[in-house]
Amino acid sequence: MNKRRDDYIVQPVMKALQVLEHVARQSHEVTLTEIVSELKLPKTTVFRYLQTLSAASFIHHDQKRDRYGVGVGFRALAKADRKLQRLRNLAHPEMVELMETFNETVNLAVLSDRYIVYVDMVEPNRAMRIHARVGDRHPVHSTSLGKAIVAFLPDSREDLFQGDWLRPMTIKTLTSAKAFRRQMDDVRRRGYAIEMGENEDGLMCIGVPFFDSAGYPLAAMSLSAPERRMKPDVTVHAVEALKNAARRISIQLGARFEGGAFAPLEPAHS
Amino acid sequence: MNKRRDDYIVQPVMKALQVLEHVARQSHEVTLTEIVSELKLPKTTVFRYLQTLSAASFIHHDQKRDRYGVGVGFRALAKADRKLQRLRNLAHPEMVELMETFNETVNLAVLSDRYIVYVDMVEPNRAMRIHARVGDRHPVHSTSLGKAIVAFLPDSREDLFQGDWLRPMTIKTLTSAKAFRRQMDDVRRRGYAIEMGENEDGLMCIGVPFFDSAGYPLAAMSLSAPERRMKPDVTVHAVEALKNAARRISIQLGARFEGGAFAPLEPAHS
DNA sequence: ATAGCCAGTTTCGCCTTGCGGAACAACGGG
DNA sequence: CCCGTTGTTCCGCAAGGCGAAACTGGCTAT
C-alpha cells in the first residue's frame, strides 16, 4: 500500500528511542553495559544517546550508582497526556448524549496560551456547515467556551483580557474590559456562559466549565447552534442539561461540590 | 562542576525529542506546519522526525486528517513505568516497617525473563554484609522471592522450572522438578515461600507475593536473614507480618480477596 | 470549471556530524 | 596492590542527516 516509508527514518532518533524504551521497560535502573549487551549497539553510541536523553530529562542518570532510569521529563509528559486523555474519555459520551438530545453541535475546548482550542467535537447530521475543527483556536473573549473557563480562573490570570486582546470578531463582540468583567461576574453567579453572535454572526453558544480536584477549570464544553433555532425554552433546557453533564464530569475528575455551588472551591476573586 | 557535557549530545535525537514533547504537550493533535512554525525547525527535518517517531509508534499519525498525536508506544511505556513506580511507592513504607520490626534485610523483586530481579531493598544497620543489590538477578527456583511469584503464576508459565533450569546454587538447592512442584503446592496452600540456604549458604528467606487487580503476582517481598538468627518463634512472627503487609499492598494495587484466601482469584492450577 | 494557494512529500547534492574502534581513566573487588 | 571491568575521551572517516527548492494534490474562491 505505502511505498517505502522507512526512506525517511532518521537512524540516530530511532536507535535512541530503542535505548529509551529499553531503559523504561526494565523494572530497575540499568547500567550502560547492560543496555549495550542487550541492544547490541556500540558502547560509545549508547553512551551518547544516554547523555542526550538525560539532557532532555527523558532519562534520569543516577551519578552515584552510574545507573539510568526513567526521567522526570518523560513522566511529566506522560502525566499531561493521561490527564487530557481522561478528560476526553469522560466528556465524549456526555457530549454525544447532548448532541442527540438537542441535535446541535457540542464542542470541548481547553485554554491554551490566550486562546481556547477545540479538543473534541460532536456534530449532528444536519446540513448546516460546521464552523470549527478540532485544533482550531478562537479568542477567549468572543466564545462561551472562553468565558466559561476564564470566569473561574484565579485572579492572577486577569492578563488574559487586558484591553488590546478584546478584538472585535463581529459587530456584537464585547470589546470593553468593563463589560467583559461584568459578564464574568454573571457567569460565576449562574454557572454557565452565553455568547450570541459575538464570535460569528448568527451563531450562539452556551458554555459550561469542568473542574479538576483542585477546583481549577480544566476545560469547557459548549452547545452551539444558529441563533434562530435556539428559542428561549430550548435554551433553558440546554443550560440545565449542560450544567448537569459538566457537574457529572467534574465529579469524575475529582472535583467536590459543596451544596449547590457551581464551582467546587470558591474561585479566587473579591 | 561538570566540564562540557553537551559535547556528547546528538542533535537529531535532541531535536526529535523536542518534536515529541511539543506534540504531547498540545491538548489536541497537531499538523506538521504547526510544529514547524512553533519550533522554528526546517519543515523537511520535522517531517523526518515525525516519520521516525511514528515508525517507533511514539507518535500516532492520523492519515486522514494529517495530524499527529501521542502514540500507543509512548502510552504503553508510560503505563508500564507508572505501574512499577506505584508498586515501589506502595511497598517501600511497609518494607521499612518490616525491617525495623525484625532488624533484617527486606527485598522487593519482580520476575523478569526466567530470573527474579531486585527492585528495592531496605537494610538494617548491622555489620552483616549485604548479599544483593538493586538490579541483581537470581534464579527463580533457589529464592523465596522466585517461589512466591511462580507458585501463583498461571500454568502456562510452567516452562520456568523445566529440568535444566533447576541449577544447583548450594548443596541444598532443589534440583528436581517433582520436589519443586510439591513446594509450589505448599506455597499456594500457605501463602508464603521459605528458602533455607538454597541460594546462599547460611541464609534463609521468607517470601510473599503481591497481586494486582487481575490476580496476577506482580512482585514479591522477602525478609532475609542468617539462618541461625531466625529462631522458630521469630519465623512465625515474620511470616504473619509479611503476609499482612503483602495483603495490604495487594489491596491497594486493586486486588480483591474473598474470605481468607491467600490469592485474590483462584490461580489457574488443578 | 479553473486558477491560485497552501500543506505535505520528494529529490538531490553538500558537508556536517554522527560513528565506533581504540586508547585512557577510574573504580572496586579479590 | 594489581587486574578486570566499566565509564569516558579521542580521532579520523564517510555515512547519512540536512534543508533549499521543486513537485503534487486537495481545497477555495472567483
Coordinates of C-alpha atoms (C1' of nucleotides) in Angstrom, one line a residue:
Chain A
M1 CA 0.0 0.0 0.0
N2 CA 2.6 2.5 1.1
K3 CA 5.9 2.7 -0.8
R4 CA 8.9 2.5 1.5
R5 CA 8.2 5.0 4.2
D6 CA 11.4 4.0 6.0
D7 CA 13.2 6.1 3.5
Y8 CA 12.6 9.0 5.9
I9 CA 13.7 7.3 9.1
V10 CA 16.5 9.0 11.0
Q11 CA 18.7 6.4 12.5
P12 CA 20.0 8.2 15.5
V13 CA 16.5 9.0 16.5
M14 CA 15.3 5.5 16.0
K15 CA 18.1 4.0 17.9
A16 CA 17.9 6.5 20.8
L17 CA 14.2 5.6 21.1
Q18 CA 15.2 2.0 21.4
V19 CA 17.5 2.9 24.2
L20 CA 14.8 4.9 25.9
E21 CA 12.3 2.1 25.5
H22 CA 14.8 -0.5 26.9
V23 CA 15.5 1.6 29.9
A24 CA 11.9 2.2 30.7
R25 CA 10.9 -1.4 30.2
Q26 CA 13.3 -2.6 32.8
S27 CA 11.9 -2.9 36.3
H28 CA 15.0 -1.4 37.8
E29 CA 17.6 1.2 36.9
V30 CA 20.2 -0.2 34.4
T31 CA 23.9 0.4 33.6
L32 CA 25.4 1.4 30.4
T33 CA 26.9 -2.0 29.8
E34 CA 23.6 -3.8 30.4
I35 CA 22.0 -1.8 27.7
V36 CA 24.9 -2.3 25.3
S37 CA 24.9 -6.1 25.7
E38 CA 21.1 -6.2 25.4
L39 CA 20.7 -4.0 22.3
K40 CA 23.9 -4.9 20.6
L41 CA 24.8 -1.4 19.8
P42 CA 28.4 0.1 20.2
K43 CA 29.1 1.4 23.7
T44 CA 30.1 4.9 22.5
T45 CA 26.8 5.2 20.7
V46 CA 24.6 4.2 23.6
F47 CA 26.7 6.4 25.8
R48 CA 25.9 9.4 23.6
Y49 CA 22.2 8.6 23.4
L50 CA 22.0 8.3 27.2
Q51 CA 23.7 11.7 27.6
T52 CA 21.3 13.2 25.2
L53 CA 18.2 11.6 26.7
S54 CA 19.5 12.7 30.1
A55 CA 19.9 16.3 28.9
A56 CA 16.3 16.3 27.8
S57 CA 15.5 14.7 31.2
F58 CA 13.7 11.8 29.5
I59 CA 16.1 9.7 31.4
H60 CA 17.5 10.1 34.8
H61 CA 21.2 9.4 35.4
D62 CA 22.0 8.3 38.9
Q63 CA 25.5 9.6 39.1
K64 CA 26.5 7.7 42.3
R65 CA 25.5 4.3 41.0
D66 CA 26.0 5.0 37.4
R67 CA 22.6 3.7 36.5
Y68 CA 19.9 5.0 34.2
G69 CA 16.2 5.1 34.8
V70 CA 13.1 6.9 33.6
G71 CA 13.4 10.6 34.0
V72 CA 11.1 13.3 35.2
G73 CA 10.6 14.8 31.8
F74 CA 9.2 11.6 30.5
R75 CA 6.9 11.2 33.5
A76 CA 5.7 14.8 33.2
L77 CA 4.8 14.3 29.6
A78 CA 3.1 11.0 30.3
K79 CA 1.1 12.7 33.1
A80 CA 0.0 15.6 31.0
D81 CA -1.1 13.2 28.3
R82 CA -3.0 11.0 30.7
K83 CA -4.9 13.9 32.1
L84 CA -6.1 15.0 28.7
Q85 CA -7.0 11.5 27.6
R86 CA -9.0 11.1 30.7
L87 CA -10.8 14.4 30.1
R88 CA -11.7 13.5 26.6
N89 CA -12.8 10.0 27.5
L90 CA -15.1 11.2 30.3
A91 CA -16.6 14.1 28.3
H92 CA -17.2 12.3 25.0
P93 CA -20.2 10.2 26.0
E94 CA -21.9 13.1 27.6
M95 CA -21.2 15.2 24.5
V96 CA -22.8 12.6 22.3
E97 CA -25.8 12.5 24.5
L98 CA -26.2 16.2 24.5
M99 CA -25.8 16.3 20.7
E100 CA -28.6 13.7 20.4
T101 CA -30.9 15.5 22.8
F102 CA -30.7 18.9 21.1
N103 CA -29.5 17.9 17.6
E104 CA -26.8 20.6 17.7
T105 CA -23.0 20.7 17.7
V106 CA -21.3 20.1 21.0
N107 CA -17.7 21.3 21.5
L108 CA -14.9 20.6 24.0
A109 CA -12.1 23.1 24.4
V110 CA -9.2 23.9 26.7
L111 CA -7.4 27.1 27.3
S112 CA -4.0 27.4 25.6
D113 CA -1.9 30.5 25.5
R114 CA -4.6 33.2 25.4
Y115 CA -6.8 31.2 23.1
I116 CA -9.3 28.4 23.5
V117 CA -8.5 25.4 21.4
Y118 CA -11.1 22.8 20.3
V119 CA -10.2 19.4 21.6
D120 CA -13.3 17.4 20.6
M121 CA -16.4 18.0 18.7
V122 CA -19.7 16.1 18.2
E123 CA -21.9 17.1 15.3
P124 CA -25.4 16.3 14.3
N125 CA -26.4 15.1 10.8
R126 CA -27.6 18.4 9.6
A127 CA -26.8 20.3 6.5
M128 CA -25.7 23.4 8.5
R129 CA -22.0 23.8 8.0
I130 CA -19.6 23.2 10.8
H131 CA -17.8 26.3 11.9
A132 CA -14.7 24.9 13.6
R133 CA -12.5 21.9 13.6
V134 CA -10.6 20.1 16.3
G135 CA -7.3 22.0 16.8
D136 CA -8.8 25.4 15.8
R137 CA -8.2 28.4 18.1
H138 CA -10.6 31.1 18.9
P139 CA -10.3 34.2 21.2
V140 CA -11.3 33.8 24.8
H141 CA -13.5 36.8 25.0
S142 CA -15.7 36.1 22.0
T143 CA -16.7 32.5 22.8
S144 CA -18.8 30.9 25.5
L145 CA -16.1 28.3 26.0
G146 CA -13.5 31.0 26.7
K147 CA -15.8 32.9 29.1
A148 CA -16.8 29.8 30.9
I149 CA -13.2 28.9 31.7
V150 CA -11.8 32.4 32.3
A151 CA -14.6 33.3 34.8
F152 CA -13.3 30.6 37.1
L153 CA -9.6 31.2 36.7
P154 CA -7.8 32.7 39.7
D155 CA -7.3 36.5 39.6
S156 CA -3.7 36.1 38.6
R157 CA -4.8 35.3 35.1
E158 CA -6.5 38.7 34.6
D159 CA -3.9 39.4 32.0
L160 CA -6.0 37.3 29.6
F161 CA -8.5 40.0 29.0
Q162 CA -6.5 43.2 29.0
G163 CA -7.8 45.8 26.6
D164 CA -5.8 45.0 23.5
W165 CA -6.8 41.4 23.5
L166 CA -10.5 42.2 23.2
R167 CA -10.5 42.2 19.4
P168 CA -13.9 42.6 17.7
M169 CA -14.8 39.4 15.8
T170 CA -18.3 40.6 14.8
I171 CA -20.3 43.7 15.5
K172 CA -21.5 42.2 18.8
T173 CA -18.2 41.2 20.3
L174 CA -17.5 42.6 23.7
T175 CA -14.6 45.0 23.5
S176 CA -14.6 46.8 26.8
A177 CA -12.8 45.3 29.7
K178 CA -15.5 46.6 32.0
A179 CA -18.4 44.9 30.2
F180 CA -16.4 41.7 30.0
R181 CA -15.7 41.8 33.7
R182 CA -19.4 42.2 34.4
Q183 CA -20.2 39.2 32.3
M184 CA -17.6 37.2 34.2
D185 CA -19.5 38.0 37.4
D186 CA -22.7 36.8 35.8
V187 CA -21.0 33.6 34.6
R188 CA -19.7 32.9 38.1
R189 CA -23.1 33.5 39.6
R190 CA -25.1 31.4 37.2
G191 CA -22.5 28.7 36.4
Y192 CA -22.7 29.0 32.6
A193 CA -21.7 31.4 29.8
I194 CA -23.7 32.6 26.9
E195 CA -22.4 34.0 23.6
M196 CA -24.7 35.4 21.0
G197 CA -23.2 36.2 17.6
E198 CA -20.1 37.6 19.3
N199 CA -17.7 35.2 17.6
E200 CA -19.6 34.5 14.3
D201 CA -22.7 36.2 13.1
G202 CA -25.9 34.3 13.7
L203 CA -24.3 31.7 15.9
M204 CA -25.0 31.3 19.6
C205 CA -23.3 29.1 22.2
I206 CA -23.8 28.1 25.8
G207 CA -20.7 27.1 27.6
V208 CA -20.0 25.3 30.9
P209 CA -16.7 24.6 32.6
F210 CA -15.3 21.4 34.1
F211 CA -13.2 21.4 37.3
D212 CA -10.4 19.2 38.5
S213 CA -9.8 18.1 42.1
A214 CA -8.1 21.4 42.8
G215 CA -11.1 23.4 41.6
Y216 CA -9.3 24.6 38.5
P217 CA -11.3 25.0 35.3
L218 CA -9.6 22.4 33.1
A219 CA -11.8 22.7 30.1
A220 CA -15.2 23.8 28.9
M221 CA -18.0 22.2 26.8
S222 CA -20.4 24.2 24.7
L223 CA -23.6 23.6 22.7
S224 CA -23.6 25.8 19.6
A225 CA -26.4 26.5 17.3
P226 CA -27.8 29.1 14.9
E227 CA -29.5 31.8 16.9
R228 CA -32.9 31.4 15.3
R229 CA -33.1 27.7 16.3
M230 CA -32.5 28.5 19.9
K231 CA -35.9 29.5 21.2
P232 CA -35.9 30.6 24.9
D233 CA -37.4 27.3 26.2
V234 CA -34.9 25.2 24.4
T235 CA -32.1 27.4 25.8
V236 CA -33.4 26.9 29.3
H237 CA -33.4 23.1 28.8
A238 CA -29.9 23.2 27.2
V239 CA -28.5 25.2 30.1
E240 CA -29.7 22.7 32.6
A241 CA -28.6 19.7 30.6
L242 CA -25.1 21.2 30.1
K243 CA -24.7 22.1 33.7
N244 CA -25.7 18.7 34.9
A245 CA -23.4 17.0 32.4
A246 CA -20.5 19.2 33.4
R247 CA -21.1 18.5 37.1
R248 CA -21.0 14.8 36.5
I249 CA -17.8 15.1 34.6
S250 CA -16.2 17.4 37.2
I251 CA -17.1 14.9 39.9
Q252 CA -15.4 12.1 37.9
L253 CA -12.4 14.3 37.5
G254 CA -12.2 14.5 41.3
A255 CA -13.9 17.8 41.9
R256 CA -16.0 18.1 45.0
F257 CA -19.1 20.3 45.1
E258 CA -20.5 21.7 48.3
G259 CA -24.1 22.4 48.4
G260 CA -25.5 23.8 45.2
A261 CA -22.3 25.7 44.2
F262 CA -21.4 25.9 40.6
A263 CA -17.7 25.8 41.3
P264 CA -16.2 23.2 43.6
L265 CA -14.0 25.7 45.5
E266 CA -14.5 29.4 46.0
P267 CA -12.8 30.9 43.0
A268 CA -10.1 33.4 43.9
H269 CA -12.0 36.7 43.3
S270 CA -13.1 39.5 45.5
Chain B
M1 CA 31.4 21.4 38.2
N2 CA 30.9 19.4 35.1
K3 CA 33.0 20.1 32.0
R4 CA 31.1 20.5 28.8
R5 CA 28.8 17.5 28.9
D6 CA 26.9 18.8 25.8
D7 CA 29.9 17.6 23.8
Y8 CA 28.1 14.3 23.6
I9 CA 24.7 15.5 22.7
V10 CA 23.4 14.0 19.5
Q11 CA 21.5 16.8 17.7
P12 CA 19.0 14.6 15.7
V13 CA 17.9 12.9 18.9
M14 CA 17.6 16.1 20.9
K15 CA 15.6 17.8 18.2
A16 CA 13.3 14.8 17.7
L17 CA 12.6 14.8 21.4
Q18 CA 11.6 18.4 21.2
V19 CA 9.2 17.5 18.5
L20 CA 7.8 14.6 20.6
E21 CA 7.5 16.9 23.6
H22 CA 5.7 19.5 21.6
V23 CA 3.3 17.1 20.1
A24 CA 2.5 15.6 23.5
R25 CA 2.1 18.9 25.2
Q26 CA -0.6 20.1 22.9
S27 CA -4.1 19.4 24.0
H28 CA -5.0 18.3 20.5
E29 CA -3.5 16.6 17.5
V30 CA -1.3 18.9 15.6
T31 CA -0.2 19.4 12.0
L32 CA 3.3 19.4 10.5
T33 CA 3.2 23.1 9.8
E34 CA 2.0 23.9 13.3
I35 CA 5.0 22.2 14.7
V36 CA 7.3 23.8 12.2
S37 CA 6.1 27.3 12.9
E38 CA 6.3 26.7 16.7
L39 CA 9.7 25.1 16.9
K40 CA 11.4 27.0 14.2
L41 CA 12.9 24.0 12.6
P42 CA 13.0 23.3 8.8
K43 CA 9.9 21.5 7.5
T44 CA 11.8 18.6 6.0
T45 CA 13.6 17.9 9.2
V46 CA 10.4 17.9 11.3
F47 CA 8.8 15.7 8.7
R48 CA 11.5 13.1 9.0
Y49 CA 11.4 13.1 12.8
L50 CA 7.7 12.6 12.7
Q51 CA 8.1 9.7 10.4
T52 CA 10.6 8.2 12.7
L53 CA 8.6 8.8 15.8
S54 CA 5.6 7.3 14.1
A55 CA 7.6 4.2 13.0
A56 CA 8.5 3.7 16.6
S57 CA 4.8 4.3 17.5
F58 CA 5.8 7.0 19.9
I59 CA 3.6 9.2 17.9
H60 CA 0.4 8.4 16.1
H61 CA -0.1 9.7 12.6
D62 CA -3.8 10.3 11.7
Q63 CA -3.5 9.7 7.9
K64 CA -6.9 11.2 7.1
R65 CA -6.5 14.5 8.9
D66 CA -2.8 14.6 8.6
R67 CA -2.4 15.3 12.2
Y68 CA 0.0 13.9 14.8
G69 CA -0.7 12.9 18.4
V70 CA 0.7 10.8 21.2
G71 CA 1.2 7.2 20.1
V72 CA 0.4 3.9 21.6
G73 CA 4.0 3.0 22.1
F74 CA 4.5 6.1 24.3
R75 CA 1.4 5.3 26.3
A76 CA 2.4 1.7 26.8
L77 CA 5.8 2.7 28.1
A78 CA 4.3 5.3 30.4
K79 CA 1.8 2.8 31.7
A80 CA 4.5 0.2 32.4
D81 CA 6.5 2.8 34.2
R82 CA 3.6 4.0 36.3
K83 CA 2.8 0.5 37.4
L84 CA 6.3 -0.1 38.7
Q85 CA 6.6 3.2 40.3
R86 CA 3.3 2.6 42.1
L87 CA 4.4 -0.8 43.2
R88 CA 7.6 0.6 44.7
N89 CA 5.9 3.5 46.4
L90 CA 3.3 1.3 48.0
A91 CA 5.8 -1.3 49.1
H92 CA 8.6 0.8 50.4
P93 CA 7.0 2.1 53.6
E94 CA 5.9 -1.5 54.5
M95 CA 9.4 -2.7 53.8
V96 CA 10.8 -0.1 56.1
E97 CA 8.5 -1.1 58.9
L98 CA 9.3 -4.8 58.5
M99 CA 13.0 -4.0 58.5
E100 CA 12.6 -2.1 61.7
T101 CA 10.5 -4.7 63.4
F102 CA 12.8 -7.6 62.7
N103 CA 16.1 -5.7 62.1
E104 CA 16.8 -7.8 59.0
T105 CA 17.0 -7.1 55.2
V106 CA 13.8 -6.8 53.3
N107 CA 13.8 -7.2 49.5
L108 CA 11.4 -6.4 46.7
A109 CA 11.7 -8.2 43.4
V110 CA 9.8 -8.9 40.2
L111 CA 10.0 -11.7 37.6
S112 CA 11.9 -10.8 34.5
D113 CA 12.8 -13.4 31.9
R114 CA 13.3 -16.5 34.0
Y115 CA 15.0 -14.6 36.8
I116 CA 13.8 -12.5 39.7
V117 CA 15.4 -9.1 39.8
Y118 CA 15.7 -7.0 42.9
V119 CA 13.8 -3.8 42.5
D120 CA 14.1 -2.3 46.0
M121 CA 15.9 -3.2 49.2
V122 CA 15.9 -2.0 52.8
E123 CA 18.7 -2.9 55.1
P124 CA 19.3 -2.7 58.8
N125 CA 22.3 -1.1 60.4
R126 CA 24.1 -4.3 61.0
A127 CA 27.6 -5.4 60.2
M128 CA 26.4 -8.4 58.3
R129 CA 27.3 -7.9 54.7
I130 CA 24.5 -7.4 52.1
H131 CA 24.2 -10.2 49.6
A132 CA 22.5 -8.5 46.7
R133 CA 21.9 -5.1 45.1
V134 CA 19.1 -3.5 43.3
G135 CA 19.2 -4.7 39.7
D136 CA 20.8 -8.1 40.6
R137 CA 19.3 -11.3 39.2
H138 CA 18.8 -14.6 40.9
P139 CA 17.3 -17.8 39.7
V140 CA 13.6 -18.4 40.4
H141 CA 14.0 -21.8 42.0
S142 CA 16.5 -21.0 44.6
T143 CA 14.9 -18.0 46.1
S144 CA 11.8 -17.4 48.3
L145 CA 11.0 -14.5 46.1
G146 CA 11.0 -16.6 43.0
K147 CA 9.0 -19.4 44.6
A148 CA 6.4 -16.9 45.9
I149 CA 5.8 -15.5 42.5
V150 CA 6.0 -18.7 40.4
A151 CA 3.6 -20.5 42.7
F152 CA 0.8 -18.2 41.7
L153 CA 1.6 -17.9 38.0
P154 CA -0.9 -19.5 35.6
D155 CA 0.0 -23.0 34.4
S156 CA 1.1 -21.6 31.1
R157 CA 4.3 -20.5 32.7
E158 CA 5.4 -23.9 33.8
D159 CA 8.3 -23.6 31.4
L160 CA 10.0 -21.5 34.1
F161 CA 11.0 -24.6 36.0
Q162 CA 11.8 -27.2 33.5
G163 CA 14.6 -29.5 34.4
D164 CA 17.6 -27.8 33.1
W165 CA 16.8 -24.5 34.8
L166 CA 17.0 -26.0 38.2
R167 CA 20.7 -25.3 38.6
P168 CA 22.2 -26.0 42.0
M169 CA 23.4 -22.9 43.7
T170 CA 24.3 -24.6 47.0
I171 CA 24.2 -28.1 48.3
K172 CA 20.6 -27.5 49.4
T173 CA 19.1 -26.2 46.2
L174 CA 16.1 -28.0 44.9
T175 CA 17.0 -29.6 41.6
S176 CA 14.2 -32.0 40.9
A177 CA 11.1 -30.7 39.1
K178 CA 9.0 -33.0 41.2
A179 CA 10.2 -31.6 44.6
F180 CA 9.9 -28.1 43.3
R181 CA 6.3 -28.7 42.2
R182 CA 5.4 -30.1 45.6
Q183 CA 6.9 -27.0 47.2
M184 CA 4.8 -24.8 44.9
D185 CA 1.7 -26.6 46.2
D186 CA 2.8 -25.8 49.8
V187 CA 3.3 -22.2 48.9
R188 CA -0.1 -21.9 47.3
R189 CA -1.7 -23.5 50.4
R190 CA 0.1 -21.4 53.0
G191 CA 0.5 -18.2 51.1
Y192 CA 4.2 -17.8 51.6
A193 CA 7.5 -19.3 50.5
I194 CA 10.5 -20.4 52.5
E195 CA 14.1 -20.8 51.4
M196 CA 16.8 -22.2 53.6
G197 CA 20.3 -21.9 52.3
E198 CA 19.2 -22.9 48.8
N199 CA 20.6 -19.8 47.2
E200 CA 23.4 -18.9 49.5
D201 CA 24.8 -21.0 52.3
G202 CA 23.6 -20.0 55.8
L203 CA 21.0 -17.6 54.5
M204 CA 17.2 -18.0 54.8
C205 CA 14.4 -16.1 53.3
I206 CA 10.6 -15.8 53.7
G207 CA 8.9 -14.6 50.6
V208 CA 5.3 -13.4 50.0
P209 CA 3.7 -12.3 46.7
F210 CA 1.7 -9.2 45.7
F211 CA -1.2 -9.4 43.4
D212 CA -2.7 -6.9 41.0
S213 CA -6.4 -6.4 40.2
A214 CA -6.3 -9.3 37.8
G215 CA -5.0 -11.7 40.4
Y216 CA -1.6 -11.8 38.8
P217 CA 1.5 -12.0 41.0
L218 CA 3.2 -8.8 40.1
A219 CA 6.1 -9.0 42.5
A220 CA 7.2 -10.5 45.8
M221 CA 8.8 -9.2 49.0
S222 CA 11.1 -11.1 51.2
L223 CA 12.7 -10.9 54.6
S224 CA 16.2 -12.5 54.5
A225 CA 18.4 -13.3 57.5
P226 CA 21.2 -15.6 58.6
E227 CA 19.7 -19.0 59.4
R228 CA 20.9 -19.0 63.0
R229 CA 19.2 -15.7 63.8
M230 CA 15.8 -17.0 62.7
K231 CA 14.6 -19.0 65.6
P232 CA 11.2 -20.7 65.1
D233 CA 9.2 -18.2 67.1
V234 CA 10.7 -15.2 65.2
T235 CA 9.9 -17.0 61.9
V236 CA 6.3 -17.4 62.8
H237 CA 6.0 -13.7 63.6
A238 CA 7.8 -12.8 60.5
V239 CA 5.5 -14.9 58.3
E240 CA 2.5 -13.3 59.8
A241 CA 3.9 -9.8 59.4
L242 CA 4.9 -10.4 55.8
K243 CA 1.6 -11.8 54.8
N244 CA -0.3 -9.0 56.4
A245 CA 1.9 -6.4 54.7
A246 CA 1.6 -8.1 51.3
R247 CA -2.2 -8.3 51.7
R248 CA -2.4 -4.5 52.4
I249 CA -0.2 -3.8 49.4
S250 CA -2.2 -6.1 47.1
I251 CA -5.4 -4.5 48.2
Q252 CA -4.0 -1.0 47.3
L253 CA -2.9 -2.5 44.0
G254 CA -6.6 -3.3 43.3
A255 CA -6.6 -7.0 44.3
R256 CA -9.8 -8.3 46.0
F257 CA -9.6 -11.1 48.5
E258 CA -12.5 -13.3 49.2
G259 CA -12.7 -14.8 52.6
G260 CA -9.3 -15.8 54.0
A261 CA -7.8 -16.8 50.7
F262 CA -4.1 -16.1 50.1
A263 CA -4.6 -15.3 46.4
P264 CA -7.3 -12.9 45.2
L265 CA -8.5 -15.2 42.4
E266 CA -8.3 -18.9 42.2
P267 CA -4.9 -19.4 40.4
A268 CA -5.1 -21.4 37.3
H269 CA -4.0 -24.8 38.6
S270 CA -5.6 -28.2 39.0
Chain C
dA1 C1' -14.6 25.0 -14.4
dT2 C1' -10.1 26.9 -13.4
dA3 C1' -6.6 29.3 -11.4
dG4 C1' -4.1 30.0 -7.3
dC5 C1' -2.8 28.8 -2.7
dC6 C1' -1.2 26.1 0.9
dA7 C1' 0.2 21.9 3.2
dG8 C1' 2.6 17.8 2.7
dT9 C1' 6.0 15.0 0.1
dT10 C1' 10.0 14.0 -2.7
dT11 C1' 14.5 15.0 -4.8
dC12 C1' 19.3 15.9 -4.6
dG13 C1' 24.0 17.2 -3.6
dC14 C1' 26.7 19.3 0.0
dC15 C1' 29.3 18.7 4.0
dT16 C1' 28.2 18.5 8.7
dT17 C1' 28.5 15.5 12.4
dG18 C1' 27.4 11.1 14.0
dC19 C1' 30.0 6.8 14.4
dG20 C1' 32.7 3.3 16.6
dG21 C1' 37.3 1.4 17.3
dA22 C1' 40.7 2.0 20.4
dA23 C1' 43.2 4.2 23.9
dC24 C1' 42.5 6.0 28.6
dA25 C1' 40.9 6.6 33.3
dA26 C1' 38.5 5.4 37.4
dC27 C1' 36.8 2.1 40.4
dG28 C1' 36.3 -1.9 43.2
dG29 C1' 37.0 -6.5 44.4
dG30 C1' 40.0 -10.2 45.4
Chain D
dC1 C1' 48.3 -4.0 45.2
dC2 C1' 47.0 -5.5 40.9
dC3 C1' 43.9 -6.9 37.5
dG4 C1' 39.4 -6.8 35.4
dT5 C1' 35.6 -4.3 34.5
dT6 C1' 33.0 -0.2 33.3
dG7 C1' 32.6 4.5 32.1
dT8 C1' 34.8 8.4 29.3
dT9 C1' 37.6 10.6 25.8
dC10 C1' 39.9 10.9 21.3
dC11 C1' 40.1 10.9 16.5
dG12 C1' 39.7 10.3 11.5
dC13 C1' 36.4 8.6 8.1
dA14 C1' 32.4 8.7 5.4
dA15 C1' 27.6 7.7 6.3
dG16 C1' 23.8 9.9 6.2
dG17 C1' 21.4 14.0 8.0
dC18 C1' 20.2 18.4 6.2
dG19 C1' 17.4 21.9 4.1
dA20 C1' 16.5 24.6 -0.3
dA21 C1' 13.7 24.1 -3.8
dA22 C1' 10.8 21.7 -6.9
dC23 C1' 6.6 19.0 -7.1
dT24 C1' 1.9 17.2 -6.1
dG25 C1' -2.7 17.1 -4.7
dG26 C1' -6.5 18.9 -2.5
dC27 C1' -9.2 22.9 -1.4
dT28 C1' -11.1 27.6 -2.0
dA29 C1' -12.5 31.4 -4.2
dT30 C1' -13.9 33.7 -8.1

